[in-house]
Amino acid sequence: MALELAHENIWFDKWRVDDAERQFHENKSLGGRTGGAAGVGGGAVTADILNRITKLEDHNTSLLKSVSTLEKQLIEVTKRLSSMECGGKTTVPTPAPATKSEPMEDDDDDIDLFGSDDEEEEEQAAKVREERLKAYAEKKAKKPGPIAKSSVLLDCKPWDDETDMSVMEKEIRKIEMDGLVWGAAKLMPLAFGIMKLSILCTVEDEKVSIDDLSEKIQEIEDYVQSVDIAAFNKV
């Protein structure tokens, strides 16, 4: 039995605490005066209990203040949330119930009436958008692109060494075509003392055909025997 009680958590000194608490209340009622009947051991217990009770009272006072502060803050937060909810919501009027004399209108009719203006505005906006796109496409189509040009070096050969090459050059330069610009020219040796005229020209590809130009030069039969394309480069 003694071994079992050794493992149990029993408060054997409870009577000391009860006596100390009783003496504390008696001393408190007498204005803090300590009775002479208390012993040395009883006085020590009373001082310890007094300190604990004082600490508990202070702690309870602090807790009460904290709870009061939290209650005030909670009330303020609740008021703010209520005001925000009231300001964010929009009141929708409740439709009056239909009576026999005034039957309720069909929902489809209301939607059609209120949506007709929006449909017309959308159609007008679509027409304006199509017109702008069409005008932009036409403007872009009319805008001229880069002009394709070519630089051509022509070798014009005479009949013999007695041909006046200066006159040949003048006759060739008399040829005028839209998109044709003559450039530099010089005499180059051909064979047996015969010289050929190498003349440079720039042509617009869409306006001037090199074959047509060669034929026009060969039409100068008194001076020109043949025309060859020595070089052809895109500009």
PDB file of N, CA and C in Angstrom, residues 125-181:
ATOM      1  N   ALA A 125     -20.848  50.224 -86.542  1.00  0.00           N
ATOM      2  CA  ALA A 125     -19.401  50.132 -86.282  1.00  0.00           C
ATOM      3  C   ALA A 125     -18.742  49.143 -87.239  1.00  0.00           C
ATOM      4  N   ALA A 126     -19.422  48.037 -87.553  1.00  0.00           N
ATOM      5  CA  ALA A 126     -18.853  47.062 -88.493  1.00  0.00           C
ATOM      6  C   ALA A 126     -18.734  47.664 -89.892  1.00  0.00           C
ATOM      7  N   LYS A 127     -19.731  48.448 -90.299  1.00  0.00           N
ATOM      8  CA  LYS A 127     -19.660  49.085 -91.618  1.00  0.00           C
ATOM      9  C   LYS A 127     -18.506  50.073 -91.685  1.00  0.00           C
ATOM     10  N   VAL A 128     -18.356  50.883 -90.649  1.00  0.00           N
ATOM     11  CA  VAL A 128     -17.253  51.851 -90.635  1.00  0.00           C
ATOM     12  C   VAL A 128     -15.909  51.136 -90.681  1.00  0.00           C
ATOM     13  N   ARG A 129     -15.791  50.037 -89.944  1.00  0.00           N
ATOM     14  CA  ARG A 129     -14.541  49.275 -89.942  1.00  0.00           C
ATOM     15  C   ARG A 129     -14.233  48.708 -91.318  1.00  0.00           C
ATOM     16  N   GLU A 130     -15.257  48.175 -91.989  1.00  0.00           N
ATOM     17  CA  GLU A 130     -15.045  47.622 -93.334  1.00  0.00           C
ATOM     18  C   GLU A 130     -14.641  48.707 -94.322  1.00  0.00           C
ATOM     19  N   GLU A 131     -15.284  49.879 -94.211  1.00  0.00           N
ATOM     20  CA  GLU A 131     -14.934  50.974 -95.122  1.00  0.00           C
ATOM     21  C   GLU A 131     -13.487  51.421 -94.920  1.00  0.00           C
ATOM     22  N   ARG A 132     -13.060  51.493 -93.687  1.00  0.00           N
ATOM     23  CA  ARG A 132     -11.671  51.910 -93.411  1.00  0.00           C
ATOM     24  C   ARG A 132     -10.674  50.882 -93.932  1.00  0.00           C
ATOM     25  N   LEU A 133     -10.987  49.612 -93.730  1.00  0.00           N
ATOM     26  CA  LEU A 133     -10.094  48.569 -94.227  1.00  0.00           C
ATOM     27  C   LEU A 133     -10.018  48.593 -95.747  1.00  0.00           C
ATOM     28  N   LYS A 134     -11.149  48.820 -96.391  1.00  0.00           N
ATOM     29  CA  LYS A 134     -11.169  48.883 -97.854  1.00  0.00           C
ATOM     30  C   LYS A 134     -10.355  50.065 -98.359  1.00  0.00           C
ATOM     31  N   ALA A 135     -10.532  51.236 -97.712  1.00  0.00           N
ATOM     32  CA  ALA A 135      -9.778  52.422 -98.131  1.00  0.00           C
ATOM     33  C   ALA A 135      -8.279  52.212 -97.927  1.00  0.00           C
ATOM     34  N   TYR A 136      -7.913  51.565 -96.825  1.00  0.00           N
ATOM     35  CA  TYR A 136      -6.495  51.308 -96.574  1.00  0.00           C
ATOM     36  C   TYR A 136      -5.909  50.364 -97.622  1.00  0.00           C
ATOM     37  N   ALA A 137      -6.682  49.334 -97.982  1.00  0.00           N
ATOM     38  CA  ALA A 137      -6.196  48.391 -98.992  1.00  0.00           C
ATOM     39  C   ALA A 137      -6.020  49.077-100.348  1.00  0.00           C
ATOM     40  N   GLU A 138      -6.978  49.947-100.716  1.00  0.00           N
ATOM     41  CA  GLU A 138      -6.845  50.663-101.988  1.00  0.00           C
ATOM     42  C   GLU A 138      -5.646  51.604-101.979  1.00  0.00           C
ATOM     43  N   LYS A 139      -5.449  52.283-100.863  1.00  0.00           N
ATOM     44  CA  LYS A 139      -4.315  53.199-100.776  1.00  0.00           C
ATOM     45  C   LYS A 139      -2.997  52.442-100.869  1.00  0.00           C
ATOM     46  N   LYS A 140      -2.939  51.287-100.219  1.00  0.00           N
ATOM     47  CA  LYS A 140      -1.720  50.492-100.255  1.00  0.00           C
ATOM     48  C   LYS A 140      -1.460  49.941-101.648  1.00  0.00           C
ATOM     49  N   ALA A 141      -2.553  49.593-102.368  1.00  0.00           N
ATOM     50  CA  ALA A 141      -2.389  49.065-103.724  1.00  0.00           C
ATOM     51  C   ALA A 141      -1.906  50.145-104.689  1.00  0.00           C
ATOM     52  N   LYS A 142      -2.351  51.390-104.483  1.00  0.00           N
ATOM     53  CA  LYS A 142      -1.946  52.477-105.371  1.00  0.00           C
ATOM     54  C   LYS A 142      -0.514  52.957-105.098  1.00  0.00           C
ATOM     55  N   LYS A 143      -0.014  52.669-103.926  1.00  0.00           N
ATOM     56  CA  LYS A 143       1.321  53.152-103.583  1.00  0.00           C
ATOM     57  C   LYS A 143       2.358  52.475-104.474  1.00  0.00           C
ATOM     58  N   PRO A 144       3.141  53.249-105.199  1.00  0.00           N
ATOM     59  CA  PRO A 144       4.110  52.641-106.113  1.00  0.00           C
ATOM     60  C   PRO A 144       5.250  51.957-105.355  1.00  0.00           C
ATOM     61  N   GLY A 145       5.636  50.817-105.877  1.00  0.00           N
ATOM     62  CA  GLY A 145       6.748  50.088-105.292  1.00  0.00           C
ATOM     63  C   GLY A 145       8.074  50.545-105.891  1.00  0.00           C
ATOM     64  N   PRO A 146       9.149  49.952-105.493  1.00  0.00           N
ATOM     65  CA  PRO A 146      10.453  50.319-106.055  1.00  0.00           C
ATOM     66  C   PRO A 146      10.532  49.971-107.537  1.00  0.00           C
ATOM     67  N   ILE A 147      11.124  50.872-108.320  1.00  0.00           N
ATOM     68  CA  ILE A 147      11.241  50.677-109.776  1.00  0.00           C
ATOM     69  C   ILE A 147      12.444  49.788-110.057  1.00  0.00           C
ATOM     70  N   ALA A 148      12.165  48.703-110.783  1.00  0.00           N
ATOM     71  CA  ALA A 148      13.249  47.778-111.141  1.00  0.00           C
ATOM     72  C   ALA A 148      14.016  48.336-112.333  1.00  0.00           C
ATOM     73  N   LYS A 149      15.340  48.448-112.175  1.00  0.00           N
ATOM     74  CA  LYS A 149      16.200  48.973-113.234  1.00  0.00           C
ATOM     75  C   LYS A 149      17.349  48.007-113.497  1.00  0.00           C
ATOM     76  N   SER A 150      17.916  48.163-114.679  1.00  0.00           N
ATOM     77  CA  SER A 150      19.059  47.325-115.064  1.00  0.00           C
ATOM     78  C   SER A 150      20.108  48.186-115.744  1.00  0.00           C
ATOM     79  N   SER A 151      21.362  47.820-115.487  1.00  0.00           N
ATOM     80  CA  SER A 151      22.484  48.482-116.141  1.00  0.00           C
ATOM     81  C   SER A 151      23.031  47.534-117.214  1.00  0.00           C
ATOM     82  N   VAL A 152      23.070  48.034-118.480  1.00  0.00           N
ATOM     83  CA  VAL A 152      23.437  47.184-119.623  1.00  0.00           C
ATOM     84  C   VAL A 152      24.621  47.806-120.346  1.00  0.00           C
ATOM     85  N   LEU A 153      25.611  46.968-120.651  1.00  0.00           N
ATOM     86  CA  LEU A 153      26.758  47.390-121.444  1.00  0.00           C
ATOM     87  C   LEU A 153      26.633  46.760-122.827  1.00  0.00           C
ATOM     88  N   LEU A 154      26.538  47.614-123.877  1.00  0.00           N
ATOM     89  CA  LEU A 154      26.332  47.148-125.247  1.00  0.00           C
ATOM     90  C   LEU A 154      27.614  47.339-126.058  1.00  0.00           C
ATOM     91  N   ASP A 155      27.960  46.307-126.795  1.00  0.00           N
ATOM     92  CA  ASP A 155      29.089  46.394-127.728  1.00  0.00           C
ATOM     93  C   ASP A 155      28.530  46.569-129.149  1.00  0.00           C
ATOM     94  N   CYS A 156      28.781  47.755-129.722  1.00  0.00           N
ATOM     95  CA  CYS A 156      28.286  48.069-131.065  1.00  0.00           C
ATOM     96  C   CYS A 156      29.470  47.965-132.050  1.00  0.00           C
ATOM     97  N   LYS A 157      29.353  47.022-132.999  1.00  0.00           N
ATOM     98  CA  LYS A 157      30.458  46.750-133.934  1.00  0.00           C
ATOM     99  C   LYS A 157      30.200  47.435-135.282  1.00  0.00           C
ATOM    100  N   PRO A 158      31.216  48.073-135.849  1.00  0.00           N
ATOM    101  CA  PRO A 158      31.058  48.736-137.157  1.00  0.00           C
ATOM    102  C   PRO A 158      31.285  47.747-138.306  1.00  0.00           C
ATOM    103  N   TRP A 159      31.146  48.263-139.525  1.00  0.00           N
ATOM    104  CA  TRP A 159      31.359  47.406-140.698  1.00  0.00           C
ATOM    105  C   TRP A 159      32.852  47.176-140.954  1.00  0.00           C
ATOM    106  N   ASP A 160      33.624  48.238-140.807  1.00  0.00           N
ATOM    107  CA  ASP A 160      35.063  48.129-141.100  1.00  0.00           C
ATOM    108  C   ASP A 160      35.804  49.196-140.330  1.00  0.00           C
ATOM    109  N   ASP A 161      37.097  49.297-140.603  1.00  0.00           N
ATOM    110  CA  ASP A 161      37.927  50.255-139.873  1.00  0.00           C
ATOM    111  C   ASP A 161      37.764  51.675-140.375  1.00  0.00           C
ATOM    112  N   GLU A 162      37.034  51.850-141.471  1.00  0.00           N
ATOM    113  CA  GLU A 162      36.834  53.197-142.007  1.00  0.00           C
ATOM    114  C   GLU A 162      35.566  53.855-141.462  1.00  0.00           C
ATOM    115  N   THR A 163      34.802  53.145-140.671  1.00  0.00           N
ATOM    116  CA  THR A 163      33.565  53.705-140.101  1.00  0.00           C
ATOM    117  C   THR A 163      33.911  54.786-139.078  1.00  0.00           C
ATOM    118  N   ASP A 164      33.223  55.906-139.183  1.00  0.00           N
ATOM    119  CA  ASP A 164      33.426  57.017-138.249  1.00  0.00           C
ATOM    120  C   ASP A 164      32.720  56.670-136.925  1.00  0.00           C
ATOM    121  N   MET A 165      33.520  56.319-135.926  1.00  0.00           N
ATOM    122  CA  MET A 165      32.957  55.850-134.662  1.00  0.00           C
ATOM    123  C   MET A 165      32.291  56.971-133.860  1.00  0.00           C
ATOM    124  N   SER A 166      32.769  58.186-134.009  1.00  0.00           N
ATOM    125  CA  SER A 166      32.150  59.315-133.303  1.00  0.00           C
ATOM    126  C   SER A 166      30.741  59.576-133.816  1.00  0.00           C
ATOM    127  N   VAL A 167      30.603  59.454-135.160  1.00  0.00           N
ATOM    128  CA  VAL A 167      29.266  59.631-135.739  1.00  0.00           C
ATOM    129  C   VAL A 167      28.344  58.485-135.293  1.00  0.00           C
ATOM    130  N   MET A 168      28.912  57.269-135.222  1.00  0.00           N
ATOM    131  CA  MET A 168      28.108  56.135-134.756  1.00  0.00           C
ATOM    132  C   MET A 168      27.568  56.395-133.343  1.00  0.00           C
ATOM    133  N   GLU A 169      28.447  56.896-132.464  1.00  0.00           N
ATOM    134  CA  GLU A 169      28.007  57.165-131.092  1.00  0.00           C
ATOM    135  C   GLU A 169      26.912  58.206-131.056  1.00  0.00           C
ATOM    136  N   LYS A 170      27.060  59.271-131.876  1.00  0.00           N
ATOM    137  CA  LYS A 170      26.030  60.313-131.899  1.00  0.00           C
ATOM    138  C   LYS A 170      24.696  59.758-132.379  1.00  0.00           C
ATOM    139  N   GLU A 171      24.729  58.880-133.410  1.00  0.00           N
ATOM    140  CA  GLU A 171      23.487  58.317-133.919  1.00  0.00           C
ATOM    141  C   GLU A 171      22.815  57.401-132.889  1.00  0.00           C
ATOM    142  N   ILE A 172      23.641  56.672-132.177  1.00  0.00           N
ATOM    143  CA  ILE A 172      23.080  55.781-131.159  1.00  0.00           C
ATOM    144  C   ILE A 172      22.444  56.587-130.024  1.00  0.00           C
ATOM    145  N   ARG A 173      23.081  57.644-129.625  1.00  0.00           N
ATOM    146  CA  ARG A 173      22.549  58.452-128.535  1.00  0.00           C
ATOM    147  C   ARG A 173      21.282  59.197-128.934  1.00  0.00           C
ATOM    148  N   LYS A 174      21.026  59.297-130.229  1.00  0.00           N
ATOM    149  CA  LYS A 174      19.783  59.935-130.672  1.00  0.00           C
ATOM    150  C   LYS A 174      18.545  59.077-130.367  1.00  0.00           C
ATOM    151  N   ILE A 175      18.765  57.812-130.082  1.00  0.00           N
ATOM    152  CA  ILE A 175      17.634  56.929-129.766  1.00  0.00           C
ATOM    153  C   ILE A 175      17.100  57.307-128.386  1.00  0.00           C
ATOM    154  N   GLU A 176      15.819  57.608-128.334  1.00  0.00           N
ATOM    155  CA  GLU A 176      15.171  58.001-127.084  1.00  0.00           C
ATOM    156  C   GLU A 176      13.983  57.075-126.810  1.00  0.00           C
ATOM    157  N   MET A 177      13.932  56.601-125.583  1.00  0.00           N
ATOM    158  CA  MET A 177      12.845  55.741-125.143  1.00  0.00           C
ATOM    159  C   MET A 177      12.513  56.093-123.696  1.00  0.00           C
ATOM    160  N   ASP A 178      11.232  55.953-123.340  1.00  0.00           N
ATOM    161  CA  ASP A 178      10.824  56.226-121.965  1.00  0.00           C
ATOM    162  C   ASP A 178      11.445  55.181-121.041  1.00  0.00           C
ATOM    163  N   GLY A 179      12.253  55.628-120.083  1.00  0.00           N
ATOM    164  CA  GLY A 179      12.931  54.723-119.176  1.00  0.00           C
ATOM    165  C   GLY A 179      14.341  54.386-119.590  1.00  0.00           C
ATOM    166  N   LEU A 180      14.873  55.041-120.642  1.00  0.00           N
ATOM    167  CA  LEU A 180      16.229  54.792-121.133  1.00  0.00           C
ATOM    168  C   LEU A 180      17.116  55.989-120.829  1.00  0.00           C
ATOM    169  N   VAL A 181      18.286  55.730-120.236  1.00  0.00           N
ATOM    170  CA  VAL A 181      19.267  56.777-119.950  1.00  0.00           C
ATOM    171  C   VAL A 181      20.620  56.273-120.427  1.00  0.00           C
TER     172      VAL A 181
END
